[in-house]
Tab-separated table of C-alpha atoms and ligand atoms in Angstrom:
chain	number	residue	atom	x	y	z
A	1	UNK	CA	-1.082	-36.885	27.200
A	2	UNK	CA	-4.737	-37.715	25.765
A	3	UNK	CA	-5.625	-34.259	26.279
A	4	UNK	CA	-2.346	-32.296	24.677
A	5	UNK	CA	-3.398	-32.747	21.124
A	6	UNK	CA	-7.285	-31.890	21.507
A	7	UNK	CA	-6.107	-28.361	23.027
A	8	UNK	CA	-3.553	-27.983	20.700
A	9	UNK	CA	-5.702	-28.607	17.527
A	10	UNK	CA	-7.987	-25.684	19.864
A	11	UNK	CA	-5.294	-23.227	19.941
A	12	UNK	CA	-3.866	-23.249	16.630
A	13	UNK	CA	-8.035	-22.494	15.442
A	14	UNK	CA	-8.367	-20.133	17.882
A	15	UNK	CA	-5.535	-18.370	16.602
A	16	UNK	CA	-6.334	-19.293	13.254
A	17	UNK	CA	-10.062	-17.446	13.338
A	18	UNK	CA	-8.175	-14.831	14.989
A	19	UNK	CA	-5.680	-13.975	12.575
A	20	UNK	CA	-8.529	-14.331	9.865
A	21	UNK	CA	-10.479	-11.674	11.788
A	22	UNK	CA	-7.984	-8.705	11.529
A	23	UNK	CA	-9.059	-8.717	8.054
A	24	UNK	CA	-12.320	-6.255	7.627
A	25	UNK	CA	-14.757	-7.183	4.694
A	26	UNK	CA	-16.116	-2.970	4.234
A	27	UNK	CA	-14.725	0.078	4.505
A	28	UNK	CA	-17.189	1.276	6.885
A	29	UNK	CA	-16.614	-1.488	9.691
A	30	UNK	CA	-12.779	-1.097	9.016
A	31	UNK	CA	-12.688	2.708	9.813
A	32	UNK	CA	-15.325	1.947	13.221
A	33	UNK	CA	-12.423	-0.334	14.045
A	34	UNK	CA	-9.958	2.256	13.642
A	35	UNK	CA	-12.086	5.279	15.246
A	36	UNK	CA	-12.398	2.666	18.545
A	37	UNK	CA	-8.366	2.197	19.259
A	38	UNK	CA	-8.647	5.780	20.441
A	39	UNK	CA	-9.749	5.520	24.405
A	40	UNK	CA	-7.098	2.818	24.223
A	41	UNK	CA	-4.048	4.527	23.101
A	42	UNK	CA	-5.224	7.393	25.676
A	43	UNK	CA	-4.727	5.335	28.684
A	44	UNK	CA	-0.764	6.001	27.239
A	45	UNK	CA	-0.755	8.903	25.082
A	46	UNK	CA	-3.029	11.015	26.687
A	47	UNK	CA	-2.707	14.096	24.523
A	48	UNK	CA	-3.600	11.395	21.577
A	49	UNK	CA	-7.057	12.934	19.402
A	50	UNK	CA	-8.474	11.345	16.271
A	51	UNK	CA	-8.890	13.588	13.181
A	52	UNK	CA	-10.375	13.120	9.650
A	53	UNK	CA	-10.866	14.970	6.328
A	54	UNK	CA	-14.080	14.419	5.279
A	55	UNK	CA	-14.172	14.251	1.036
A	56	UNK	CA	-15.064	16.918	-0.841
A	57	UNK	CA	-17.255	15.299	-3.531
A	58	UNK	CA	-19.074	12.545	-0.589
A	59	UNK	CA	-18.965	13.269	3.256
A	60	UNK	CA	-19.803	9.684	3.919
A	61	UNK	CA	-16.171	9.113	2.975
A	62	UNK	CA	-13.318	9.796	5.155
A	63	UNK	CA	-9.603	10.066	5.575
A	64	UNK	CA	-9.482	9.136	9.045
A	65	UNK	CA	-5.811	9.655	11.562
A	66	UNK	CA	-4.732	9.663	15.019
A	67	UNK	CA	-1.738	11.047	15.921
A	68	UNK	CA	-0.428	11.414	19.559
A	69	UNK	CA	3.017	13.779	20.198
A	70	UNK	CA	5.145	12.499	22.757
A	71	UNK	CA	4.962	13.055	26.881
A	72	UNK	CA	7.773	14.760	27.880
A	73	UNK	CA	9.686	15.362	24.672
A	74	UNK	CA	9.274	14.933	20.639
A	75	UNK	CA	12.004	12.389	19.989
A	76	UNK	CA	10.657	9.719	17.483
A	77	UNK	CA	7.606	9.445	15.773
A	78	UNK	CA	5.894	6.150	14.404
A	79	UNK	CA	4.041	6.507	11.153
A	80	UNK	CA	1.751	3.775	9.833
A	81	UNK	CA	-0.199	4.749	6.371
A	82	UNK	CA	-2.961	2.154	4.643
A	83	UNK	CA	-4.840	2.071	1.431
A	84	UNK	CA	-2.966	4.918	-0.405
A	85	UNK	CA	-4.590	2.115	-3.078
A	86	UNK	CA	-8.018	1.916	-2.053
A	87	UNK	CA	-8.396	-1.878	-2.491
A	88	UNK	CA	-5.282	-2.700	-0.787
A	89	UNK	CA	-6.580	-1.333	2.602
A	90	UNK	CA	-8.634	-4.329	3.785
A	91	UNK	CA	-4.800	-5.392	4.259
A	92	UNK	CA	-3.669	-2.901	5.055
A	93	UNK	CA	-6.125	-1.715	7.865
A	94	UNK	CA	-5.400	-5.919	9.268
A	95	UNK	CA	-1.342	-5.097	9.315
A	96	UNK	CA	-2.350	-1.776	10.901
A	97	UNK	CA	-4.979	-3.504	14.120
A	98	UNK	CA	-1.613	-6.393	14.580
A	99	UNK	CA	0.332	-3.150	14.980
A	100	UNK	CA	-2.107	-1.331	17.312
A	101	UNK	CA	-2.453	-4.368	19.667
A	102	UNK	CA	0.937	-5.507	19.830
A	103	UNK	CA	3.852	-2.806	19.142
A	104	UNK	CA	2.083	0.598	19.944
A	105	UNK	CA	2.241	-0.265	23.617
A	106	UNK	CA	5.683	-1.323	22.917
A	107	UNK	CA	7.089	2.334	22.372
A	108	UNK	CA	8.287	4.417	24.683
A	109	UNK	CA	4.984	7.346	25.205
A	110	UNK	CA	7.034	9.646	27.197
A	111	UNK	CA	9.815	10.215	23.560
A	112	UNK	CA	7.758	8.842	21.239
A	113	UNK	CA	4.823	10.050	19.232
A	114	UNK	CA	2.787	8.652	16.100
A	115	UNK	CA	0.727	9.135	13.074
A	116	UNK	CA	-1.999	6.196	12.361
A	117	UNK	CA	-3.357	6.715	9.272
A	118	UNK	CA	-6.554	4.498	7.451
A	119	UNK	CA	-7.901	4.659	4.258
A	120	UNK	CA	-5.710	6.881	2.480
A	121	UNK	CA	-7.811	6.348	-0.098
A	122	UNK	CA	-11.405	5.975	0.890
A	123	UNK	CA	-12.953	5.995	-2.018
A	124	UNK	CA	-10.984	3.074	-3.604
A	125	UNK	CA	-11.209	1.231	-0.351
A	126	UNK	CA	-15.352	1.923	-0.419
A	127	UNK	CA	-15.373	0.330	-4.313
A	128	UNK	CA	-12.468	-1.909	-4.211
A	129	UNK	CA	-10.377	0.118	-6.834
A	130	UNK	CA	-7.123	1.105	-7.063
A	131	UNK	CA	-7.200	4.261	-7.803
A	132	UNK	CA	-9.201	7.500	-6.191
A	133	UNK	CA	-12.562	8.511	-7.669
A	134	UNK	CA	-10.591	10.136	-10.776
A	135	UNK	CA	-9.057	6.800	-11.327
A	136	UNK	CA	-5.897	8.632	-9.975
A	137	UNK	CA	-3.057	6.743	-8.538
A	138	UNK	CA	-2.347	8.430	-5.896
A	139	UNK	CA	1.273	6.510	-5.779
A	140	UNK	CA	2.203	8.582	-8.871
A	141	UNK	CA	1.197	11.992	-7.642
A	142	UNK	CA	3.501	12.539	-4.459
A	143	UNK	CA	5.926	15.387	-6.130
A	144	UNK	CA	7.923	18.000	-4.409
A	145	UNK	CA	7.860	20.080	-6.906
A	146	UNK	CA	4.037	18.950	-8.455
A	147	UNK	CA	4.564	18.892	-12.351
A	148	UNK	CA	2.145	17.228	-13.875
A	149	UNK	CA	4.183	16.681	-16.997
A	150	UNK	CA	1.682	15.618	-19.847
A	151	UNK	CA	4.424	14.884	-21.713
A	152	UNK	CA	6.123	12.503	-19.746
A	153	UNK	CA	6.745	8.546	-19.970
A	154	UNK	CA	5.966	9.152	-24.322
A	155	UNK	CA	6.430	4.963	-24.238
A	156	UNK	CA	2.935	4.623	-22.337
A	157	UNK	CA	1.144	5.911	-25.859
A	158	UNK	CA	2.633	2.644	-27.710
A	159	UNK	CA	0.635	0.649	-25.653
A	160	UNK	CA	-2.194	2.752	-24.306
A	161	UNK	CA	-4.392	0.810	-26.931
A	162	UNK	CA	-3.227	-2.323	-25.482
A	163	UNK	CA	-3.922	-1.274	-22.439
A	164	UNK	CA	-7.329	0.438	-22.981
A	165	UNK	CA	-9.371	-1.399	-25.317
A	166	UNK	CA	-12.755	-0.070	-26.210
A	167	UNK	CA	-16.005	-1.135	-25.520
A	168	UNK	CA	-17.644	-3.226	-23.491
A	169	UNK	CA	-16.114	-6.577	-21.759
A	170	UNK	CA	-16.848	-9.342	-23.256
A	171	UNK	CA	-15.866	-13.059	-23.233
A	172	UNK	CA	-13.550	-13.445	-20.827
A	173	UNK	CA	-11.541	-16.805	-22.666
A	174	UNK	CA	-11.833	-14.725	-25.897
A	175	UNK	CA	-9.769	-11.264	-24.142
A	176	UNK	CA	-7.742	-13.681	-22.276
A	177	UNK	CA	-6.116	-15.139	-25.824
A	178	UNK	CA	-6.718	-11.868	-27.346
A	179	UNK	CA	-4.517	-10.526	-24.304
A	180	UNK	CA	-1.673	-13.020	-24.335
A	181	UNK	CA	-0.681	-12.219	-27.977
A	182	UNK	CA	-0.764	-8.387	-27.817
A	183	UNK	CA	1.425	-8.991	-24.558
A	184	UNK	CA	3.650	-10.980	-26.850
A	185	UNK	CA	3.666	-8.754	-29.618
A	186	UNK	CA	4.704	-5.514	-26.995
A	187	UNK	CA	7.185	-7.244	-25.260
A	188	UNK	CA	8.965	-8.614	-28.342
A	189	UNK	CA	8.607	-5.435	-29.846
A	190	UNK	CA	9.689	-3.122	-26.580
A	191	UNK	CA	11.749	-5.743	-24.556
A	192	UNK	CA	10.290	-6.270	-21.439
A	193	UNK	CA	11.765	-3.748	-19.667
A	194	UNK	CA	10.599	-0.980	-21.425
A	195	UNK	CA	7.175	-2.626	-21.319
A	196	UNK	CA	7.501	-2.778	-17.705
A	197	UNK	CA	8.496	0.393	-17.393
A	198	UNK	CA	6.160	2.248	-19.760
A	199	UNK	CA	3.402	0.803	-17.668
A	200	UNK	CA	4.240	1.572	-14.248
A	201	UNK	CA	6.652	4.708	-14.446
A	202	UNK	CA	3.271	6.732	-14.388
A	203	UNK	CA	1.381	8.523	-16.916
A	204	UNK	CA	-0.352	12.038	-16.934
A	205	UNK	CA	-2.299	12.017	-20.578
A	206	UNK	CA	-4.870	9.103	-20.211
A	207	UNK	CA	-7.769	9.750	-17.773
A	208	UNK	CA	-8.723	6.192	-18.323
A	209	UNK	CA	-5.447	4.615	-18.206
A	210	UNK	CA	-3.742	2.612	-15.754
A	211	UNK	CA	-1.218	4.399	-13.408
A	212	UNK	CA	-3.097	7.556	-13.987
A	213	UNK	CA	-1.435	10.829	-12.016
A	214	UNK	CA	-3.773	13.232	-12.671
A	215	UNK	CA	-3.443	16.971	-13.748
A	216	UNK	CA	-3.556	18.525	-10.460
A	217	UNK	CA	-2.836	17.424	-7.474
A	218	UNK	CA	-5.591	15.398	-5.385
A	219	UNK	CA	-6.747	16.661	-1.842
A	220	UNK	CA	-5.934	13.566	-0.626
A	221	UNK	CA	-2.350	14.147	-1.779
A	222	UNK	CA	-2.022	17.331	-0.277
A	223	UNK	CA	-3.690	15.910	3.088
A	224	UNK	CA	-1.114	13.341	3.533
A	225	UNK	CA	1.403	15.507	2.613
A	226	UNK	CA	1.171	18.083	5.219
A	227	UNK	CA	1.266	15.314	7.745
A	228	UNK	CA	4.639	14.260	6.768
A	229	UNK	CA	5.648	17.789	7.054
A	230	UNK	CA	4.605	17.906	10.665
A	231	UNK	CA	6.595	14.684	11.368
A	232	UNK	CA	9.722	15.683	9.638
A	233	UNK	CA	9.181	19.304	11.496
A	234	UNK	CA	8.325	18.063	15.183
A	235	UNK	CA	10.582	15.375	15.420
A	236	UNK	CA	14.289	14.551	14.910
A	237	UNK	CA	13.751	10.956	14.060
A	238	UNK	CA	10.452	9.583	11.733
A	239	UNK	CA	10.034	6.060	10.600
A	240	UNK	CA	7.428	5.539	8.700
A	241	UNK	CA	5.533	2.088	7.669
A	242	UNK	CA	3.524	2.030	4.223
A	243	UNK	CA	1.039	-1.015	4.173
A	244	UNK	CA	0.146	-2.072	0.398
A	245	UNK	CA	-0.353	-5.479	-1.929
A	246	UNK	CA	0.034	-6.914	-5.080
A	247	UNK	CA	3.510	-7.567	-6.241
A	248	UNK	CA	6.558	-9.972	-5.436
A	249	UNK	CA	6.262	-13.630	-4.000
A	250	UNK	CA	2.850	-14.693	-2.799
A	251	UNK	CA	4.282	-16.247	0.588
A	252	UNK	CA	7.190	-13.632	1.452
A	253	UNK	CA	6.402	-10.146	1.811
A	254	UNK	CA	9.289	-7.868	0.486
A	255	UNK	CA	9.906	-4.536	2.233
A	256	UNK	CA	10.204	-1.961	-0.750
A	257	UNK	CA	12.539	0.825	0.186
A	258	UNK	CA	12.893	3.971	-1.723
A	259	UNK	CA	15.932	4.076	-4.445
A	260	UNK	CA	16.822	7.176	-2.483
A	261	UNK	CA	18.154	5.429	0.719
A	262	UNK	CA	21.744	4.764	0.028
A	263	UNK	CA	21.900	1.903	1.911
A	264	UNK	CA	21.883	-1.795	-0.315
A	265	UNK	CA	18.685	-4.197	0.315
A	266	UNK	CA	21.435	-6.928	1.320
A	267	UNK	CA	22.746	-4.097	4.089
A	268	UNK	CA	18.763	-3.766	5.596
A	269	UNK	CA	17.921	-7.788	5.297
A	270	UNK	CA	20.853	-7.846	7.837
A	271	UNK	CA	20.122	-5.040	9.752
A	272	UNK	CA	16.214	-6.123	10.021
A	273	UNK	CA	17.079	-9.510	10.215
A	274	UNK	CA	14.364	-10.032	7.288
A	275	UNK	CA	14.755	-12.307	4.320
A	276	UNK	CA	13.434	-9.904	1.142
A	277	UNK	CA	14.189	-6.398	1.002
A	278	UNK	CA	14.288	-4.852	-2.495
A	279	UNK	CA	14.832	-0.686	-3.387
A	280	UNK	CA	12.178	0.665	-5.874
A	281	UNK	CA	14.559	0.523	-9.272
A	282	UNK	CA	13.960	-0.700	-12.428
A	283	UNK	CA	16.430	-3.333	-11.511
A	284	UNK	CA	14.913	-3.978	-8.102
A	285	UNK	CA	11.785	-3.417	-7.995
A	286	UNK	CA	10.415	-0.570	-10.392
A	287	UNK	CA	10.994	2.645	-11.035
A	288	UNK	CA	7.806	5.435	-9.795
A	289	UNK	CA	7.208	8.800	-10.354
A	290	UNK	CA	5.644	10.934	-7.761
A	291	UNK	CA	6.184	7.870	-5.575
A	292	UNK	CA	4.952	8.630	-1.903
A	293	UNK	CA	8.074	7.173	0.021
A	294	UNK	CA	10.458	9.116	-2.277
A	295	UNK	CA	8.220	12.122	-1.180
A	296	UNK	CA	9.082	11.813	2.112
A	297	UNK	CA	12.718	11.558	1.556
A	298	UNK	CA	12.962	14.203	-1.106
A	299	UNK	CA	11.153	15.992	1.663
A	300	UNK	CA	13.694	15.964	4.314
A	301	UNK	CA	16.699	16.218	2.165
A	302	UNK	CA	15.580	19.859	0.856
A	303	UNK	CA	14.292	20.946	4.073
A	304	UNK	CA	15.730	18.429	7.142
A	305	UNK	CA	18.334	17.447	6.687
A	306	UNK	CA	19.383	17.343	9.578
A	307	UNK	CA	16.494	14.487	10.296
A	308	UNK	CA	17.355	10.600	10.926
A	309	UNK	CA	14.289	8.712	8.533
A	310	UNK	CA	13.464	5.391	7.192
A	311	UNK	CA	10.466	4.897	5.555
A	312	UNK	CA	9.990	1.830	3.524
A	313	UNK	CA	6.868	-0.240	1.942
A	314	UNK	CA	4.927	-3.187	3.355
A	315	UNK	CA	4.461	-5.214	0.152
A	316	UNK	CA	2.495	-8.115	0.197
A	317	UNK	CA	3.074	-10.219	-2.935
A	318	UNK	CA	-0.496	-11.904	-4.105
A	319	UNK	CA	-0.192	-13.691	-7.551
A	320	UNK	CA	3.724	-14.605	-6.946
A	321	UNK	CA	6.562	-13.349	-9.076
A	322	UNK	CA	6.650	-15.933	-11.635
A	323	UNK	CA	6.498	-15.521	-15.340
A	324	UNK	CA	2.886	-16.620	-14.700
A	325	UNK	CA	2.376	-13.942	-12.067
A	326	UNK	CA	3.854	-11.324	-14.390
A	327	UNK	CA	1.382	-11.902	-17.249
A	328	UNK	CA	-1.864	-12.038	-14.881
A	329	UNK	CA	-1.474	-8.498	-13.217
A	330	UNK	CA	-1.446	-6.590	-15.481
A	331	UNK	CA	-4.791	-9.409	-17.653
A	332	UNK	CA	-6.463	-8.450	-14.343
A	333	UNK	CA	-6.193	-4.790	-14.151
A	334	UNK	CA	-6.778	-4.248	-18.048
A	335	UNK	CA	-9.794	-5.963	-17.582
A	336	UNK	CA	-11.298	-4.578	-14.110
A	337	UNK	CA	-10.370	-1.106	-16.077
A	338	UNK	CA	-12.616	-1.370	-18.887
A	339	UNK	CA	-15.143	-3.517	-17.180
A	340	UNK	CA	-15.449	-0.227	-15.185
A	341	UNK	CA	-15.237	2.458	-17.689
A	342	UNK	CA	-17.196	0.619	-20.291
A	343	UNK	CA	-19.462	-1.873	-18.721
A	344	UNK	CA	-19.590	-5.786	-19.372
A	345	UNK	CA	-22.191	-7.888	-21.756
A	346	UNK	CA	-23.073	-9.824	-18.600
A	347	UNK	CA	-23.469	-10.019	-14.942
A	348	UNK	CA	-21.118	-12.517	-14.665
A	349	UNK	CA	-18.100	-11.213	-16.540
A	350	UNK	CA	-18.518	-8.365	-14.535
A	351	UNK	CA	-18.234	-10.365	-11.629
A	352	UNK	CA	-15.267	-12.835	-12.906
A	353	UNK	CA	-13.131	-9.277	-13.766
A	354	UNK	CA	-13.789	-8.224	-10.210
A	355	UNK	CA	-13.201	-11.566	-8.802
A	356	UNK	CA	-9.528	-11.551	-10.384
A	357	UNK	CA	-8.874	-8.013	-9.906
A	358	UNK	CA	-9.549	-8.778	-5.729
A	359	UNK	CA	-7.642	-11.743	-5.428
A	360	UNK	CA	-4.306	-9.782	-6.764
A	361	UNK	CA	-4.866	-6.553	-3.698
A	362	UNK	CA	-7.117	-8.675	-1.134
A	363	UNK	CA	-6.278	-12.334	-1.669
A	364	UNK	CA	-9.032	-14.197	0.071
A	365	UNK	CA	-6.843	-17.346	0.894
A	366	UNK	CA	-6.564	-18.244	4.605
A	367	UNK	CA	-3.465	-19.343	4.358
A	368	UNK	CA	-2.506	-16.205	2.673
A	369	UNK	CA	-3.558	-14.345	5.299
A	370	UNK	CA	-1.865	-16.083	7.952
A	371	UNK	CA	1.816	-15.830	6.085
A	372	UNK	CA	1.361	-12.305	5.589
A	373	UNK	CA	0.392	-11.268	9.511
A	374	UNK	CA	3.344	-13.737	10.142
A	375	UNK	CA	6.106	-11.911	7.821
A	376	UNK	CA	4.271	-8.176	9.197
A	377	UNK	CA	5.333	-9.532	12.806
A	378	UNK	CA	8.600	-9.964	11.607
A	379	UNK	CA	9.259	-7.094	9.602
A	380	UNK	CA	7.719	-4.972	12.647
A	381	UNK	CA	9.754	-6.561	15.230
A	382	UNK	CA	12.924	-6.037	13.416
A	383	UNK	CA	12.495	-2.553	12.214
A	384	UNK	CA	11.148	-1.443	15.257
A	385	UNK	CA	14.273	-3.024	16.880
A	386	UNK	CA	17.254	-1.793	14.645
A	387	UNK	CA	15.473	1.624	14.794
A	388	UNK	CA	15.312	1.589	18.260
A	389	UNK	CA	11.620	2.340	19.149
A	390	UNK	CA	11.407	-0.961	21.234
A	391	UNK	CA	13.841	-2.605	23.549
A	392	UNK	CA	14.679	-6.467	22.274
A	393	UNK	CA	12.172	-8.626	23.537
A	394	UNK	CA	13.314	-11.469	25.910
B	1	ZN	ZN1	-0.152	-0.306	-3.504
């Protein structure tokens, strides 16, 4: 008995550092990582190769995939997508090596293909932004018809100043009151679901702004889109896993399925045997344009219908869903926005807005970290399960 505990407390750090470890610190060592599953997955898949689009504006930066068809016969395909936000990856690409080392050898090579794809964003992922180097959201660009309406979302103009102010960042206690009334004033003024709404429905007028979509559509839009196209095309059934951070309850990640799945959250919670699922409404969740899971199933309504999908977000809450977590996102991502388009008066604001602005994509909290890999597991198993890509595990 003397020596149970002593190898017990050893365990639980071993796994502890180990779970901890999935989590890269740089884009660079995360994408190494990624390039090195390949002789791996061959000893399986052997047709598997590992691609990337190298950016147009920086060839140190790369979207990076490796995507293996099936043996004998294109069934299923797997997808797994990371950091279509930049900063969200170093989750993302942690979610995506639990994945590699523990279900991949799980599916069945000879029916099964995949589609493993890191750093949709590299840019953001390189400088820990949300956005792409045009401060694009690539989350509000995914259209099947692309439109980039100027016009559209008219609401985001009322508080565009609100959400943009000019000049440099200053005191941070001074912004912070500053912020809280203006967020008073907008909310009383709008109701808070048209604030809410105004400022994440997408706009496509403020280059600066938050939830930017661009005018055109981004190359690595049109990269990830053709991908999709040769899942939906190659295979008759494509489930697809989107890794990303920042909203809902800190310690219960909430799988975020598209408002057009017909199926109710309560109906998938079952099905999954998983305690949170929520569909992207306003009700829900909230509502996206140019949203990359509606993509996909806009995608195989007009031209597969005849396909069997689910695709569905990873979400990772960070600051929690409280009143007090609904203020601070949006504190933190005013103020990492101006701190970056207008500069800071010192070295250390700078660093406090970037501080904040990590700890609501990449918490640094072990015990964070450990919850999160826990509900992925989860979430994986049962998925993977109900959609039958593995067998029930004994
Ligand atoms: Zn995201």
């Amino acid at each position: 008995m003397e020596n149970r505990l002593p190898s017990i407390v050893n365990y639980q750090r071993a796994t502890m550092t180990n779970t901890l470890s999935l989590f890269p610190t740089t884009y660079e060592s995360s994408r190494e990582r990624f390039r090195g599953y390949l002789p791996a997955i061959q000893k399986m898949w052997n047709k598997a190769a590992l691609h990337q689009h190298v950016m147009s504006y920086d060839n140190s930066l790369t979207i990076d995939w490796i995507y293996s068809p099936a043996a004998e016969k294109n069934e299923k395909v797997l997808v797994f997508t990371t950091g279509e936000h930049g900063v969200e990856c170093y989750v993302g690409s942690a979610m995506m090596h639990k994945f590699v080392e523990e279900y991949l050898p799980k599916l069945d090579p000879r029916t099964t293909g995949f589609l493993l794809v890191h750093a949709i964003n590299p840019w953001g992922m390189k400088n820990h932004r949300r956005g792409n180097r045009d401060n694009i959201d690539l989350n509000r660009t995914f259209m099947l018809d692309p439109l980039f309406d100027s016009t559209f979302n008219p609401a985001y103009d009322r508080i565009h100043g609100f959400l943009n102010p000019p000049g440099k960042l200053t005191n941070t206690f001074f912004n912070n009151l500053a912020y809280l009334f203006s967020l008073l004033w907008h909310v009383s003024s709008m109701g808070m679901k048209n604030f809410r709404s105004a400022l994440l429905l997408g706009q496509y007028r403020h280059p600066n702004g938050l939830y930017y979509g661009g005018r055109d559509m981004p190359e690595e839009t049109r990269i990830i889109m053709d991908l999709y196209k040769l899942a939906l095309h190659d295979y008759t059934q494509v489930l697809h896993l989107d890794m990303h951070t920042g909203y809902g309850p800190r310690y219960q990640m909430s799988l975020v399925n598209s408002a057009l799945d017909n199926n109710p959250s309560n109906y998938f919670e079952n099905r999954f045997n998983y305690p949170l699922v929520v569909a992207a409404t306003a009700d829900e969740f909230y509502a996206i344009r140019g949203d990359m899971i509606d993509y996909i199933y806009g995608l195989k309504q007009r031209d597969y219908p005849t396909r069997r999908l689910f695709a569905t977000s990873f979400e990772f809450g960070t600051l929690g869903d409280t009143l007090f977590g609904l203020f601070q996102s949006p504190r933190v991502m005013i103020h990492e926005n101006r701190a970056f388009w207008h500069g800071t008066s010192n070295e250390q604001v700078h660093a406090e807005a970037k501080r904040g602005f990590e700890e609501l994509f990449n918490p640094s909290a072990a015990d964070w970290k450990e919850k999160a890999v826990k509900d992925a597991e989860r979430a994986f198993e049962g998925i993977l399960n109900a959609e039958g890509y593995i067998q029930p595990s004994a």
